[in-house]
Amino acid sequence: MKCEELLAANGVDYAEAMERFGGNKELYKKIAVKFIDDPHYAGLREALDRNDAEEAYLHAHTLKGVAGNLSFGNLYRAACRVTDALRCGDTTAARALMMELSEAHASVIAGLMQLKRG
């Protein structure tokens, strides 16, 4: 499976990413696979477990930004919804939206792991 197909199957808008990265596939790959170790998803979950809306918001907002910059469309949209809920301090709504965010995150990670393996 081609890189574009692999990533598209996991919620990545590869064409948009290539526009953003000036068509530099190697640079995109180098930066995108670093997301595998990004701590903000785990930080978001931990902050929600502690009912810390402010810290959860910071993690969700950062996750949203990274997902947007790397064209992880499904993850970006899910992170937007969680961020919006947390902006209002609504941890209950944010928790209700976490399944969608978790699924999108897992899908991106799965695609990036395959990309990393080559």
Short mmCIF file of N, CA and C in Angstrom, two decimals:
data_model
loop_
_atom_site.label_atom_id
_atom_site.label_comp_id
_atom_site.label_asym_id
_atom_site.label_seq_id
_atom_site.Cartn_x
_atom_site.Cartn_y
_atom_site.Cartn_z
N MET A 1 0.85 -1.18 0.00
CA MET A 1 0.00 0.00 0.00
C MET A 1 0.90 1.24 0.00
N LYS A 2 0.54 2.19 -0.82
CA LYS A 2 1.29 3.44 -0.90
C LYS A 2 1.12 4.25 0.38
N CYS A 3 2.09 5.10 0.65
CA CYS A 3 2.08 5.96 1.82
C CYS A 3 0.77 6.76 1.90
N GLU A 4 0.38 7.36 0.78
CA GLU A 4 -0.84 8.18 0.76
C GLU A 4 -2.07 7.37 1.14
N GLU A 5 -2.17 6.15 0.60
CA GLU A 5 -3.32 5.30 0.88
C GLU A 5 -3.32 4.84 2.33
N LEU A 6 -2.15 4.48 2.81
CA LEU A 6 -2.01 4.03 4.19
C LEU A 6 -2.46 5.12 5.15
N LEU A 7 -1.97 6.32 4.95
CA LEU A 7 -2.32 7.41 5.84
C LEU A 7 -3.77 7.84 5.69
N ALA A 8 -4.26 7.87 4.47
CA ALA A 8 -5.67 8.24 4.25
C ALA A 8 -6.61 7.26 4.95
N ALA A 9 -6.24 5.99 4.95
CA ALA A 9 -7.06 4.97 5.61
C ALA A 9 -7.08 5.16 7.12
N ASN A 10 -6.16 5.97 7.63
CA ASN A 10 -6.07 6.21 9.07
C ASN A 10 -6.38 7.66 9.45
N GLY A 11 -7.14 8.34 8.59
CA GLY A 11 -7.64 9.67 8.93
C GLY A 11 -6.72 10.82 8.64
N VAL A 12 -5.73 10.63 7.77
CA VAL A 12 -4.78 11.69 7.44
C VAL A 12 -5.09 12.22 6.04
N ASP A 13 -5.18 13.52 5.91
CA ASP A 13 -5.37 14.15 4.61
C ASP A 13 -3.99 14.40 4.01
N TYR A 14 -3.49 13.40 3.31
CA TYR A 14 -2.11 13.45 2.82
C TYR A 14 -1.91 14.55 1.79
N ALA A 15 -2.90 14.79 0.94
CA ALA A 15 -2.77 15.86 -0.06
C ALA A 15 -2.62 17.21 0.63
N GLU A 16 -3.41 17.44 1.66
CA GLU A 16 -3.30 18.69 2.42
C GLU A 16 -1.94 18.79 3.11
N ALA A 17 -1.48 17.67 3.65
CA ALA A 17 -0.17 17.64 4.31
C ALA A 17 0.93 18.00 3.33
N MET A 18 0.84 17.47 2.12
CA MET A 18 1.88 17.76 1.13
C MET A 18 1.86 19.24 0.72
N GLU A 19 0.68 19.84 0.69
CA GLU A 19 0.61 21.28 0.42
C GLU A 19 1.31 22.04 1.54
N ARG A 20 1.02 21.65 2.76
CA ARG A 20 1.59 22.33 3.93
C ARG A 20 3.11 22.15 4.00
N PHE A 21 3.59 20.97 3.56
CA PHE A 21 5.02 20.65 3.63
C PHE A 21 5.73 20.85 2.30
N GLY A 22 5.10 21.57 1.41
CA GLY A 22 5.73 21.90 0.13
C GLY A 22 6.10 20.68 -0.69
N GLY A 23 5.32 19.59 -0.55
CA GLY A 23 5.58 18.37 -1.31
C GLY A 23 6.73 17.53 -0.79
N ASN A 24 7.32 17.92 0.33
CA ASN A 24 8.48 17.21 0.87
C ASN A 24 8.03 16.00 1.70
N LYS A 25 7.90 14.85 1.04
CA LYS A 25 7.41 13.63 1.69
C LYS A 25 8.31 13.16 2.82
N GLU A 26 9.60 13.25 2.63
CA GLU A 26 10.54 12.79 3.66
C GLU A 26 10.46 13.66 4.92
N LEU A 27 10.34 14.97 4.74
CA LEU A 27 10.21 15.86 5.90
C LEU A 27 8.91 15.56 6.65
N TYR A 28 7.83 15.39 5.90
CA TYR A 28 6.55 15.07 6.54
C TYR A 28 6.66 13.78 7.34
N LYS A 29 7.22 12.75 6.72
CA LYS A 29 7.35 11.47 7.41
C LYS A 29 8.18 11.63 8.67
N LYS A 30 9.29 12.32 8.57
CA LYS A 30 10.18 12.52 9.71
C LYS A 30 9.45 13.19 10.88
N ILE A 31 8.66 14.21 10.57
CA ILE A 31 7.95 14.94 11.61
C ILE A 31 6.72 14.17 12.09
N ALA A 32 5.97 13.60 11.16
CA ALA A 32 4.73 12.91 11.53
C ALA A 32 4.98 11.72 12.46
N VAL A 33 6.01 10.93 12.19
CA VAL A 33 6.24 9.76 13.04
C VAL A 33 6.64 10.15 14.46
N LYS A 34 7.13 11.36 14.65
CA LYS A 34 7.43 11.83 16.00
C LYS A 34 6.17 11.95 16.85
N PHE A 35 5.02 12.07 16.18
CA PHE A 35 3.75 12.17 16.90
C PHE A 35 3.47 10.91 17.71
N ILE A 36 4.04 9.80 17.32
CA ILE A 36 3.84 8.54 18.05
C ILE A 36 4.18 8.74 19.53
N ASP A 37 5.17 9.56 19.83
CA ASP A 37 5.61 9.79 21.20
C ASP A 37 5.04 11.07 21.82
N ASP A 38 4.11 11.71 21.14
CA ASP A 38 3.53 12.95 21.66
C ASP A 38 2.78 12.67 22.97
N PRO A 39 3.04 13.44 24.02
CA PRO A 39 2.46 13.14 25.34
C PRO A 39 1.08 13.75 25.59
N HIS A 40 0.53 14.51 24.67
CA HIS A 40 -0.68 15.28 24.99
C HIS A 40 -1.96 14.45 25.07
N TYR A 41 -2.04 13.38 24.33
CA TYR A 41 -3.23 12.52 24.46
C TYR A 41 -3.26 11.90 25.86
N ALA A 42 -2.14 11.34 26.28
CA ALA A 42 -2.08 10.74 27.62
C ALA A 42 -2.30 11.80 28.70
N GLY A 43 -1.72 12.98 28.50
CA GLY A 43 -1.91 14.06 29.46
C GLY A 43 -3.37 14.48 29.56
N LEU A 44 -4.05 14.51 28.44
CA LEU A 44 -5.47 14.84 28.42
C LEU A 44 -6.27 13.82 29.22
N ARG A 45 -6.02 12.56 28.97
CA ARG A 45 -6.75 11.50 29.68
C ARG A 45 -6.48 11.58 31.19
N GLU A 46 -5.23 11.78 31.56
CA GLU A 46 -4.88 11.86 32.99
C GLU A 46 -5.54 13.08 33.64
N ALA A 47 -5.53 14.21 32.96
CA ALA A 47 -6.15 15.41 33.52
C ALA A 47 -7.66 15.22 33.68
N LEU A 48 -8.30 14.57 32.72
CA LEU A 48 -9.73 14.30 32.85
C LEU A 48 -10.00 13.35 34.00
N ASP A 49 -9.13 12.36 34.19
CA ASP A 49 -9.29 11.44 35.32
C ASP A 49 -9.23 12.18 36.65
N ARG A 50 -8.44 13.25 36.70
CA ARG A 50 -8.33 14.06 37.93
C ARG A 50 -9.37 15.18 37.97
N ASN A 51 -10.20 15.26 36.94
CA ASN A 51 -11.21 16.30 36.81
C ASN A 51 -10.59 17.70 36.77
N ASP A 52 -9.42 17.79 36.16
CA ASP A 52 -8.69 19.07 36.04
C ASP A 52 -8.97 19.65 34.66
N ALA A 53 -10.02 20.45 34.58
CA ALA A 53 -10.46 21.00 33.29
C ALA A 53 -9.41 21.90 32.66
N GLU A 54 -8.71 22.67 33.48
CA GLU A 54 -7.72 23.61 32.94
C GLU A 54 -6.55 22.87 32.28
N GLU A 55 -6.00 21.89 32.98
CA GLU A 55 -4.89 21.13 32.39
C GLU A 55 -5.37 20.31 31.20
N ALA A 56 -6.56 19.72 31.31
CA ALA A 56 -7.11 18.95 30.19
C ALA A 56 -7.27 19.83 28.96
N TYR A 57 -7.73 21.06 29.17
CA TYR A 57 -7.88 22.00 28.07
C TYR A 57 -6.53 22.26 27.38
N LEU A 58 -5.50 22.49 28.17
CA LEU A 58 -4.18 22.75 27.59
C LEU A 58 -3.69 21.58 26.73
N HIS A 59 -3.90 20.36 27.22
CA HIS A 59 -3.50 19.18 26.44
C HIS A 59 -4.36 19.03 25.19
N ALA A 60 -5.67 19.21 25.33
CA ALA A 60 -6.57 19.07 24.18
C ALA A 60 -6.26 20.12 23.12
N HIS A 61 -6.02 21.33 23.55
CA HIS A 61 -5.73 22.43 22.62
C HIS A 61 -4.42 22.18 21.87
N THR A 62 -3.41 21.69 22.59
CA THR A 62 -2.13 21.39 21.94
C THR A 62 -2.29 20.22 20.98
N LEU A 63 -3.01 19.20 21.40
CA LEU A 63 -3.27 18.04 20.53
C LEU A 63 -3.99 18.49 19.27
N LYS A 64 -4.96 19.37 19.42
CA LYS A 64 -5.69 19.90 18.27
C LYS A 64 -4.73 20.61 17.31
N GLY A 65 -3.85 21.42 17.84
CA GLY A 65 -2.90 22.15 17.00
C GLY A 65 -1.96 21.25 16.24
N VAL A 66 -1.42 20.26 16.93
CA VAL A 66 -0.49 19.32 16.28
C VAL A 66 -1.24 18.53 15.21
N ALA A 67 -2.43 18.05 15.55
CA ALA A 67 -3.22 17.27 14.58
C ALA A 67 -3.55 18.11 13.35
N GLY A 68 -3.87 19.38 13.57
CA GLY A 68 -4.17 20.26 12.44
C GLY A 68 -2.95 20.50 11.57
N ASN A 69 -1.81 20.75 12.19
CA ASN A 69 -0.59 21.01 11.44
C ASN A 69 -0.12 19.80 10.64
N LEU A 70 -0.41 18.60 11.13
CA LEU A 70 0.02 17.39 10.44
C LEU A 70 -1.09 16.79 9.57
N SER A 71 -2.21 17.49 9.48
CA SER A 71 -3.35 17.08 8.64
C SER A 71 -3.97 15.76 9.07
N PHE A 72 -4.02 15.53 10.38
CA PHE A 72 -4.71 14.37 10.94
C PHE A 72 -6.18 14.78 11.12
N GLY A 73 -6.92 14.78 10.03
CA GLY A 73 -8.26 15.36 9.99
C GLY A 73 -9.23 14.86 11.04
N ASN A 74 -9.39 13.56 11.16
CA ASN A 74 -10.35 13.02 12.12
C ASN A 74 -9.94 13.36 13.55
N LEU A 75 -8.67 13.25 13.84
CA LEU A 75 -8.18 13.57 15.18
C LEU A 75 -8.35 15.07 15.45
N TYR A 76 -8.06 15.88 14.47
CA TYR A 76 -8.21 17.33 14.63
C TYR A 76 -9.66 17.69 14.97
N ARG A 77 -10.60 17.15 14.21
CA ARG A 77 -12.02 17.48 14.45
C ARG A 77 -12.47 17.00 15.82
N ALA A 78 -12.05 15.80 16.22
CA ALA A 78 -12.41 15.30 17.55
C ALA A 78 -11.78 16.15 18.65
N ALA A 79 -10.53 16.53 18.46
CA ALA A 79 -9.85 17.37 19.45
C ALA A 79 -10.50 18.75 19.54
N CYS A 80 -11.01 19.26 18.43
CA CYS A 80 -11.72 20.54 18.45
C CYS A 80 -12.94 20.45 19.36
N ARG A 81 -13.70 19.37 19.24
CA ARG A 81 -14.91 19.23 20.05
C ARG A 81 -14.56 19.12 21.54
N VAL A 82 -13.53 18.35 21.86
CA VAL A 82 -13.11 18.21 23.25
C VAL A 82 -12.59 19.55 23.78
N THR A 83 -11.80 20.23 22.97
CA THR A 83 -11.27 21.54 23.37
C THR A 83 -12.40 22.52 23.64
N ASP A 84 -13.40 22.53 22.78
CA ASP A 84 -14.54 23.45 22.96
C ASP A 84 -15.26 23.17 24.28
N ALA A 85 -15.46 21.90 24.59
CA ALA A 85 -16.13 21.55 25.85
C ALA A 85 -15.29 22.00 27.05
N LEU A 86 -14.00 21.78 26.97
CA LEU A 86 -13.12 22.13 28.08
C LEU A 86 -12.93 23.63 28.22
N ARG A 87 -13.03 24.35 27.12
CA ARG A 87 -12.93 25.81 27.18
C ARG A 87 -14.02 26.36 28.11
N CYS A 88 -15.14 25.66 28.15
CA CYS A 88 -16.25 26.05 29.03
C CYS A 88 -16.15 25.38 30.40
N GLY A 89 -15.11 24.59 30.61
CA GLY A 89 -14.93 23.89 31.88
C GLY A 89 -15.81 22.66 32.03
N ASP A 90 -16.38 22.18 30.94
CA ASP A 90 -17.32 21.05 30.98
C ASP A 90 -16.60 19.72 30.80
N THR A 91 -16.09 19.17 31.89
CA THR A 91 -15.37 17.90 31.82
C THR A 91 -16.31 16.74 31.51
N THR A 92 -17.58 16.85 31.89
CA THR A 92 -18.54 15.78 31.59
C THR A 92 -18.73 15.65 30.08
N ALA A 93 -18.92 16.76 29.41
CA ALA A 93 -19.06 16.74 27.94
C ALA A 93 -17.77 16.27 27.30
N ALA A 94 -16.64 16.74 27.81
CA ALA A 94 -15.34 16.34 27.24
C ALA A 94 -15.17 14.83 27.36
N ARG A 95 -15.51 14.26 28.52
CA ARG A 95 -15.39 12.80 28.69
C ARG A 95 -16.28 12.05 27.70
N ALA A 96 -17.47 12.59 27.46
CA ALA A 96 -18.39 11.96 26.53
C ALA A 96 -17.85 11.95 25.10
N LEU A 97 -16.98 12.91 24.79
CA LEU A 97 -16.40 13.01 23.45
C LEU A 97 -15.09 12.25 23.30
N MET A 98 -14.59 11.71 24.41
CA MET A 98 -13.28 11.08 24.37
C MET A 98 -13.24 9.78 23.57
N MET A 99 -14.35 9.06 23.45
CA MET A 99 -14.32 7.83 22.67
C MET A 99 -13.96 8.13 21.22
N GLU A 100 -14.60 9.14 20.66
CA GLU A 100 -14.31 9.53 19.28
C GLU A 100 -12.85 9.97 19.15
N LEU A 101 -12.38 10.77 20.09
CA LEU A 101 -11.00 11.24 20.05
C LEU A 101 -10.03 10.07 20.19
N SER A 102 -10.34 9.15 21.09
CA SER A 102 -9.47 7.99 21.31
C SER A 102 -9.38 7.11 20.07
N GLU A 103 -10.50 6.91 19.40
CA GLU A 103 -10.51 6.11 18.18
C GLU A 103 -9.69 6.79 17.08
N ALA A 104 -9.86 8.10 16.93
CA ALA A 104 -9.10 8.84 15.91
C ALA A 104 -7.61 8.81 16.23
N HIS A 105 -7.28 8.96 17.50
CA HIS A 105 -5.87 8.93 17.92
C HIS A 105 -5.27 7.56 17.64
N ALA A 106 -5.97 6.51 18.00
CA ALA A 106 -5.48 5.15 17.77
C ALA A 106 -5.28 4.87 16.29
N SER A 107 -6.18 5.37 15.47
CA SER A 107 -6.07 5.17 14.03
C SER A 107 -4.84 5.87 13.47
N VAL A 108 -4.62 7.11 13.88
CA VAL A 108 -3.44 7.85 13.42
C VAL A 108 -2.17 7.12 13.86
N ILE A 109 -2.13 6.71 15.11
CA ILE A 109 -0.94 6.02 15.63
C ILE A 109 -0.69 4.73 14.84
N ALA A 110 -1.75 3.99 14.54
CA ALA A 110 -1.59 2.74 13.77
C ALA A 110 -1.00 3.04 12.39
N GLY A 111 -1.50 4.06 11.73
CA GLY A 111 -0.97 4.42 10.41
C GLY A 111 0.47 4.88 10.48
N LEU A 112 0.79 5.66 11.51
CA LEU A 112 2.16 6.15 11.65
C LEU A 112 3.14 5.02 11.99
N MET A 113 2.68 4.06 12.77
CA MET A 113 3.53 2.91 13.09
C MET A 113 3.85 2.11 11.82
N GLN A 114 2.85 1.94 10.96
CA GLN A 114 3.09 1.25 9.69
C GLN A 114 4.01 2.06 8.81
N LEU A 115 3.84 3.36 8.78
CA LEU A 115 4.69 4.25 8.00
C LEU A 115 6.13 4.17 8.50
N LYS A 116 6.30 4.17 9.79
CA LYS A 116 7.62 4.11 10.41
C LYS A 116 8.35 2.81 10.05
N ARG A 117 7.58 1.72 10.04
CA ARG A 117 8.18 0.41 9.70
C ARG A 117 8.54 0.32 8.22
N GLY A 118 7.93 1.22 7.44
CA GLY A 118 8.26 1.25 6.01
C GLY A 118 7.33 0.43 5.23
#
